[in-house]
Short mmCIF file of C-alpha atoms and ligand atoms in Angstrom, two decimals:
data_model
loop_
_atom_site.label_atom_id
_atom_site.label_comp_id
_atom_site.label_asym_id
_atom_site.label_seq_id
_atom_site.Cartn_x
_atom_site.Cartn_y
_atom_site.Cartn_z
CA MET A 258 126.72 119.39 136.91
CA ALA A 259 129.75 117.51 138.22
CA THR A 260 132.23 116.63 135.50
CA ALA A 261 133.10 113.50 137.50
CA ASN A 262 129.78 112.03 136.30
CA ILE A 263 130.67 112.36 132.63
CA PRO A 264 131.71 108.97 131.27
CA THR A 265 134.82 108.70 129.13
CA VAL A 266 135.32 106.53 126.09
CA PRO A 267 137.78 103.77 127.11
CA LYS A 268 140.95 103.09 125.12
CA THR A 269 139.63 99.65 124.17
CA THR A 270 136.70 101.31 122.40
CA TYR A 271 139.08 103.37 120.24
CA GLU A 272 141.12 100.24 119.49
CA ASP A 273 137.93 98.46 118.50
CA ARG A 274 136.85 101.35 116.26
CA LEU A 275 140.23 101.40 114.51
CA HIS A 276 140.03 97.64 114.06
CA ARG A 277 136.52 97.91 112.62
CA VAL A 278 137.52 100.66 110.22
CA GLN A 279 140.42 98.53 108.97
CA THR A 280 137.98 95.65 108.40
CA ALA A 281 135.76 98.04 106.43
CA LEU A 282 138.75 99.17 104.33
CA ALA A 283 139.57 95.55 103.52
CA GLU A 284 135.95 94.77 102.61
CA ARG A 285 135.83 97.73 100.26
CA GLY A 286 139.25 97.16 98.71
CA VAL A 287 140.62 100.42 100.12
CA ASP A 288 144.31 100.66 101.05
CA TRP A 289 144.46 103.86 103.10
CA LEU A 290 142.09 106.07 105.05
CA LEU A 291 143.18 109.72 105.45
CA LEU A 292 141.36 111.99 107.91
CA GLY A 293 141.96 115.62 108.79
CA PRO A 294 140.60 117.34 111.94
CA SER A 295 136.98 116.23 112.11
CA ALA A 296 134.39 114.27 114.05
CA ASP A 297 135.66 111.21 112.16
CA LEU A 298 139.18 111.71 113.54
CA PHE A 299 137.83 112.32 117.04
CA TYR A 300 135.65 109.20 116.79
CA LEU A 301 138.57 106.94 115.89
CA THR A 302 141.23 108.36 118.22
CA GLY A 303 139.77 110.88 120.70
CA PHE A 304 142.14 113.50 119.23
CA ASP A 305 140.34 116.83 119.03
CA ALA A 306 142.65 118.28 116.38
CA HIS A 307 142.68 121.97 115.60
CA VAL A 308 141.55 122.94 112.09
CA SER A 309 144.17 125.26 110.62
CA GLU A 310 146.51 125.89 107.74
CA ARG A 311 148.90 123.36 109.31
CA LEU A 312 148.28 119.76 108.28
CA ASN A 313 147.01 117.28 110.88
CA LEU A 314 146.38 113.90 109.24
CA LEU A 315 145.46 110.48 110.54
CA MET A 316 146.71 107.81 108.12
CA VAL A 317 145.13 104.38 108.63
CA PRO A 318 146.46 101.54 106.45
CA ARG A 319 144.28 98.55 105.60
CA SER A 320 146.45 96.55 108.01
CA GLY A 321 149.16 97.55 110.44
CA ASP A 322 149.55 100.55 112.71
CA PRO A 323 147.99 103.94 111.98
CA SER A 324 150.11 107.10 111.92
CA LEU A 325 149.21 110.59 113.01
CA VAL A 326 151.01 113.37 111.14
CA VAL A 327 150.89 116.53 113.29
CA PRO A 328 152.59 119.92 113.46
CA LEU A 329 155.46 119.77 115.98
CA LEU A 330 153.88 122.48 118.16
CA GLU A 331 150.64 120.51 118.39
CA ALA A 332 152.22 117.14 119.18
CA PRO A 333 151.70 117.72 122.95
CA ASN A 334 147.92 117.91 122.31
CA VAL A 335 147.70 114.41 120.84
CA GLY A 336 147.16 112.90 124.30
CA ALA A 337 145.96 109.31 124.49
CA ALA A 338 145.74 109.13 120.68
CA GLY A 339 149.53 108.79 120.83
CA ASP A 340 148.98 105.27 122.22
CA LEU A 341 146.78 104.36 119.26
CA ALA A 342 148.85 105.75 116.39
CA ARG A 343 152.53 106.45 115.70
CA VAL A 344 152.98 110.22 115.94
CA VAL A 345 154.99 111.76 113.09
CA SER A 346 155.58 115.46 113.64
CA TRP A 347 156.76 118.09 111.19
CA ALA A 348 158.30 121.48 112.00
CA ASP A 349 157.12 124.76 110.51
CA HIS A 350 160.13 125.01 108.17
CA GLU A 351 159.49 121.48 106.80
CA SER A 352 156.91 120.26 104.29
CA PRO A 353 154.25 118.08 105.93
CA MET A 354 154.12 116.12 102.66
CA GLY A 355 157.59 114.78 103.46
CA SER A 356 156.15 113.32 106.67
CA VAL A 357 153.18 111.90 104.78
CA ALA A 358 155.44 110.29 102.17
CA SER A 359 157.61 108.76 104.91
CA VAL A 360 154.60 106.86 106.31
CA VAL A 361 153.67 105.19 103.02
CA THR A 362 155.95 102.54 101.59
CA GLY A 363 155.27 100.92 98.23
CA ASP A 364 152.08 101.29 96.23
CA THR A 365 149.49 103.66 97.72
CA GLY A 366 146.57 101.97 95.94
CA ARG A 367 143.04 103.18 96.67
CA VAL A 368 142.80 106.03 99.17
CA ALA A 369 139.67 107.11 101.05
CA VAL A 370 139.69 110.75 102.17
CA GLY A 371 137.59 112.27 104.96
CA ASN A 372 134.86 114.70 103.93
CA HIS A 373 136.28 117.52 106.04
CA LEU A 374 139.85 117.60 104.73
CA TYR A 375 140.65 120.97 103.11
CA SER A 376 140.83 120.71 99.32
CA ALA A 377 144.24 122.44 99.44
CA PHE A 378 145.60 119.50 101.47
CA LEU A 379 143.90 116.96 99.21
CA LEU A 380 145.47 118.48 96.09
CA ARG A 381 148.95 118.30 97.68
CA LEU A 382 148.31 114.72 98.86
CA GLN A 383 147.30 113.77 95.33
CA ASP A 384 150.61 115.19 94.03
CA THR A 385 152.57 113.38 96.76
CA LEU A 386 151.02 109.93 96.90
CA GLY A 387 150.21 108.91 93.32
CA ALA A 388 147.31 106.69 94.36
CA SER A 389 145.35 104.61 91.84
CA ALA A 390 142.01 106.00 93.05
CA TRP A 391 140.69 108.64 95.47
CA ILE A 392 137.32 108.01 97.09
CA GLU A 393 135.13 109.56 99.77
CA ALA A 394 135.60 108.18 103.27
CA GLY A 395 132.14 109.46 104.26
CA PRO A 396 130.23 106.23 103.57
CA ILE A 397 132.84 104.14 105.44
CA MET A 398 132.75 106.37 108.51
CA ARG A 399 128.97 106.71 108.38
CA ASP A 400 128.52 102.97 108.82
CA LEU A 401 130.67 103.03 111.95
CA ARG A 402 129.31 106.18 113.52
CA MET A 403 125.54 105.94 112.96
CA ALA A 404 124.71 103.37 115.64
CA LYS A 405 125.87 104.67 119.02
CA ASP A 406 127.24 102.50 121.84
CA ALA A 407 126.14 102.78 125.47
CA VAL A 408 128.72 105.44 126.42
CA GLU A 409 127.81 107.57 123.42
CA ILE A 410 124.11 107.37 124.26
CA GLU A 411 124.86 108.29 127.87
CA LEU A 412 126.80 111.37 126.72
CA LEU A 413 123.94 112.37 124.40
CA GLU A 414 121.53 111.89 127.28
CA ILE A 415 123.60 114.09 129.62
CA ALA A 416 123.81 116.78 126.93
CA GLY A 417 120.04 116.52 126.41
CA ARG A 418 119.42 116.85 130.14
CA ALA A 419 121.40 120.11 130.16
CA ASN A 420 118.91 121.52 127.62
CA ASP A 421 115.95 120.18 129.58
CA VAL A 422 117.01 121.64 132.94
CA ALA A 423 117.98 124.94 131.30
CA TRP A 424 114.61 125.16 129.55
CA GLU A 425 112.59 124.62 132.72
CA ALA A 426 114.68 127.35 134.40
CA PHE A 427 114.26 129.62 131.37
CA LEU A 428 110.46 129.38 131.60
CA GLN A 429 110.68 130.65 135.20
CA ALA A 430 113.29 133.33 134.48
CA GLY A 431 110.93 136.17 133.61
CA PRO A 432 108.98 137.60 130.67
CA LEU A 433 110.29 137.61 127.11
CA SER A 434 108.33 140.66 126.05
CA GLY A 435 110.70 143.61 125.66
CA LEU A 436 113.83 141.51 125.23
CA THR A 437 115.56 141.36 121.87
CA GLU A 438 115.97 137.93 120.29
CA ARG A 439 119.66 138.15 121.07
CA GLN A 440 119.02 138.92 124.76
CA ALA A 441 116.48 136.11 125.11
CA LEU A 442 118.84 133.63 123.47
CA GLN A 443 121.71 134.74 125.70
CA ARG A 444 119.60 134.03 128.78
CA LEU A 445 118.93 130.49 127.53
CA VAL A 446 122.54 129.93 126.46
CA ASP A 447 123.82 131.03 129.89
CA LEU A 448 121.41 128.65 131.66
CA THR A 449 122.49 125.79 129.38
CA LEU A 450 126.21 126.48 129.86
CA ALA A 451 125.57 126.39 133.61
CA GLU A 452 124.34 122.78 133.16
CA GLY A 453 127.71 121.64 131.84
CA VAL A 454 127.72 121.76 128.04
CA SER A 455 131.17 122.90 126.92
CA SER A 456 129.79 125.41 124.41
CA CYS A 457 126.33 126.41 123.27
CA TRP A 458 124.87 127.40 119.90
CA GLY A 459 121.33 128.59 119.36
CA ILE A 460 118.61 130.30 117.37
CA CYS A 461 115.91 132.60 118.69
CA ALA A 462 113.33 133.54 116.05
CA SER A 463 110.37 135.71 117.01
CA GLY A 464 107.14 136.74 115.32
CA PRO A 465 107.39 136.56 111.51
CA ASN A 466 111.08 135.58 111.84
CA ALA A 467 109.92 132.25 113.29
CA ALA A 468 108.66 131.33 109.83
CA ALA A 469 112.30 130.85 108.68
CA PRO A 470 113.58 127.52 110.08
CA HIS A 471 117.27 128.52 110.05
CA TYR A 472 116.77 132.19 110.86
CA SER A 473 119.86 134.01 112.14
CA THR A 474 119.07 135.58 115.55
CA GLY A 475 118.82 139.36 115.42
CA ASP A 476 117.80 142.47 117.34
CA ARG A 477 114.05 142.33 116.85
CA VAL A 478 112.25 143.14 120.11
CA ILE A 479 109.93 140.33 121.23
CA GLN A 480 106.36 141.53 121.79
CA PRO A 481 102.92 140.23 122.76
CA GLY A 482 101.37 138.24 119.92
CA ASP A 483 104.70 136.63 118.91
CA SER A 484 105.44 132.97 118.61
CA VAL A 485 109.08 132.48 119.58
CA ILE A 486 111.17 129.50 118.51
CA PHE A 487 114.27 128.50 120.47
CA ASP A 488 116.52 125.88 118.86
CA TRP A 489 119.75 125.25 120.74
CA GLY A 490 122.26 122.82 122.19
CA GLY A 491 125.84 122.04 123.03
CA PRO A 492 128.25 119.16 123.46
CA VAL A 493 129.13 116.98 126.44
CA GLY A 494 132.21 114.86 125.84
CA GLY A 495 131.91 115.86 122.17
CA TYR A 496 128.27 114.69 121.78
CA TYR A 497 125.64 117.33 120.98
CA SER A 498 122.17 118.10 122.20
CA ASP A 499 119.70 119.69 119.78
CA VAL A 500 116.29 120.75 121.05
CA THR A 501 113.58 123.12 119.83
CA ARG A 502 110.75 124.59 121.84
CA THR A 503 108.18 127.14 120.69
CA VAL A 504 106.40 129.47 123.12
CA HIS A 505 103.79 132.15 122.64
CA VAL A 506 104.01 135.63 124.16
CA GLY A 507 100.53 136.59 125.35
CA GLU A 508 97.38 134.61 124.61
CA PRO A 509 97.59 132.89 121.22
CA ASP A 510 94.75 132.89 118.71
CA GLU A 511 92.87 129.81 117.57
CA GLU A 512 95.03 129.20 114.51
CA PHE A 513 98.25 129.25 116.49
CA ARG A 514 96.78 126.77 118.98
CA LYS A 515 95.71 124.51 116.12
CA VAL A 516 99.11 124.66 114.39
CA TYR A 517 100.86 123.94 117.69
CA GLU A 518 98.67 120.86 118.29
CA VAL A 519 99.35 119.58 114.77
CA VAL A 520 103.12 119.91 115.17
CA LEU A 521 102.96 118.23 118.58
CA GLU A 522 100.92 115.39 117.09
CA ALA A 523 103.43 114.99 114.23
CA ASN A 524 106.32 114.92 116.74
CA GLN A 525 104.57 112.19 118.77
CA ALA A 526 103.54 110.17 115.69
CA THR A 527 107.15 110.20 114.46
CA LEU A 528 108.41 108.93 117.84
CA ASP A 529 105.72 106.23 117.90
CA ALA A 530 106.73 105.00 114.43
CA VAL A 531 110.39 104.39 115.34
CA ARG A 532 111.48 100.76 115.20
CA PRO A 533 114.57 98.93 113.91
CA GLY A 534 114.28 98.00 110.25
CA LEU A 535 111.94 100.85 109.28
CA ALA A 536 113.27 102.96 106.38
CA CYS A 537 114.38 106.45 107.45
CA GLN A 538 112.03 108.04 104.92
CA GLU A 539 109.04 106.45 106.67
CA LEU A 540 109.57 108.74 109.67
CA ASP A 541 109.48 111.77 107.40
CA ARG A 542 106.34 110.42 105.74
CA THR A 543 104.70 109.83 109.12
CA ALA A 544 105.18 113.43 110.23
CA ARG A 545 104.24 114.78 106.81
CA ARG A 546 101.01 112.77 106.75
CA VAL A 547 99.84 114.31 110.05
CA ILE A 548 100.70 117.83 108.89
CA THR A 549 99.28 117.38 105.39
CA ASP A 550 96.03 115.91 106.72
CA ALA A 551 95.64 119.04 108.86
CA GLY A 552 96.05 121.20 105.74
CA TYR A 553 99.57 122.49 106.35
CA GLY A 554 101.63 120.17 104.12
CA GLU A 555 103.05 123.07 102.08
CA ALA A 556 104.25 124.77 105.26
CA PHE A 557 106.44 121.85 106.44
CA ILE A 558 109.47 122.87 104.40
CA HIS A 559 112.24 120.60 105.73
CA ARG A 560 112.96 116.94 106.48
CA VAL A 561 111.69 115.64 109.82
CA GLY A 562 115.12 114.94 111.29
CA HIS A 563 118.83 114.26 111.14
CA GLY A 564 121.32 112.06 112.96
CA LEU A 565 122.86 113.51 116.10
CA GLY A 566 126.20 112.69 117.69
CA LEU A 567 129.66 114.22 117.38
CA GLU A 568 128.05 116.55 114.83
CA VAL A 569 124.73 118.38 115.15
CA HIS A 570 123.80 117.19 111.66
CA GLU A 571 125.07 113.75 110.66
CA GLU A 572 123.75 110.54 109.16
CA PRO A 573 121.15 109.13 109.13
CA TYR A 574 118.98 111.82 107.52
CA LEU A 575 115.24 111.25 107.95
CA VAL A 576 114.18 112.38 104.52
CA GLU A 577 112.12 111.21 101.56
CA GLY A 578 114.34 109.08 99.32
CA ASN A 579 116.44 107.60 102.15
CA ASP A 580 115.56 103.91 102.37
CA LEU A 581 118.33 103.14 104.88
CA PRO A 582 116.79 100.98 107.64
CA LEU A 583 116.80 102.29 111.20
CA ALA A 584 118.99 100.28 113.59
CA GLU A 585 119.29 100.03 117.34
CA GLY A 586 121.51 102.76 118.75
CA MET A 587 120.83 105.32 116.03
CA VAL A 588 120.15 108.75 117.53
CA PHE A 589 118.34 111.43 115.54
CA SER A 590 116.16 114.49 115.90
CA ASP A 591 112.38 114.41 115.63
CA GLU A 592 111.56 117.97 114.55
CA PRO A 593 108.45 118.61 112.51
CA GLY A 594 107.52 122.25 111.93
CA ILE A 595 104.94 124.50 110.31
CA TYR A 596 106.04 127.87 108.93
CA LEU A 597 103.50 130.48 107.81
CA GLU A 598 105.36 133.19 105.96
CA GLY A 599 104.99 136.68 107.36
CA ARG A 600 103.10 135.36 110.39
CA PHE A 601 104.61 132.73 112.66
CA GLY A 602 106.30 129.35 112.92
CA VAL A 603 106.15 126.35 115.23
CA ARG A 604 108.77 123.62 115.61
CA ILE A 605 109.08 121.01 118.36
CA GLU A 606 112.31 119.00 118.41
CA ASP A 607 113.64 116.22 120.61
CA ALA A 608 116.50 113.77 120.26
CA VAL A 609 115.37 110.16 119.96
CA VAL A 610 117.30 106.90 120.22
CA CYS A 611 116.13 103.83 118.32
CA THR A 612 115.97 100.85 120.69
CA GLY A 613 114.79 97.27 120.20
CA GLU A 614 111.46 98.32 121.74
CA GLY A 615 111.04 101.44 119.60
CA GLY A 616 111.91 105.10 119.99
CA ARG A 617 113.00 106.59 123.31
CA ARG A 618 113.23 110.36 123.76
CA LEU A 619 116.40 111.84 125.23
CA ASN A 620 114.57 115.08 126.05
CA HIS A 621 111.85 115.49 128.65
CA SER A 622 111.23 119.21 129.10
CA THR A 623 107.60 120.16 128.59
CA ARG A 624 106.17 120.06 125.08
CA ASP A 625 102.86 121.59 126.20
CA LEU A 626 102.06 125.01 124.80
CA VAL A 627 103.59 127.59 127.14
CA VAL A 628 102.24 131.14 127.20
CA MET A 629 104.83 133.63 128.47
CA GLY A 630 104.77 137.26 129.36
ZN1 LIG B 188 117.63 122.02 116.31
ZN1 LIG B 189 117.93 119.53 114.58
#
């Protein structure tokens, strides 16, 4: 895949995001937003800061220019974010809290702190700044990040395509029987990396291991009679794909075929239910109804989906109890599953974008039951 075809987020978009976050701070009566290295920081500035024991901190006041406190040795990595925020660097022999204090003049007021800032930094900031209140920045950032713009959706689509092309190649790449889970996953990861994702994570769970949704890939040898779940993805321009496909090694029995059909039906019913204004929990209920009606309700042991973007799991969560309405531009996974302990598991997962006309899948590799050697 040619990198020239990967769209970039224009500077005006970052300026707009910073402006919108300042509006949100004003609406909520918050004086400062503090973000460490995180998807939130990347979203607002494009700065992919390194998480370490050295403090990197974006400081956004309710009005006026933001500042970016960075270690001196990392200042060259700030890139275009240096045009969006005043860069304040600190050397290794200095305290970063001196730099932080130099940015704030007068009363600190109410401070919102990003969810991913180390607690050690937060404790030192609390000693340094003497704010009147400390609150979570998560809800503020969530409201900005949940609905994706056209460039973000394009990046998610390109990442999804990498999974799709890799999967079709994987199905042609030879039998699974005899490979360990780790070897099979490596084959899929290599094919996906070749399609342009900048890194690739994944799970391969075979046989009874497939009954654990977040199984950690091991050295079990895949053999005839196994169902094998592959759940994997990687980022393009920072935006992640997340896809699951389940195959069967050798001819499956009747029950496996039935379970596979039920999961496929739940996946399709969830997609069909997507529309702006619908509460997130309704998608979970839709999938659960299909699976429960087929007699497998107890075996669907997780929510039907999660938001997808700069993080593999982000808001909105499609789960019972979440009455947040879906909105155009939200991107989330549609991943019902059935897990029969000690026997097998089936999960089918695609990324879906909510449009004005309903749900649109970002993944198009086959969802039909595939029998492999
Ligand atoms: Zn997944
Ligand atoms: Zn997922």
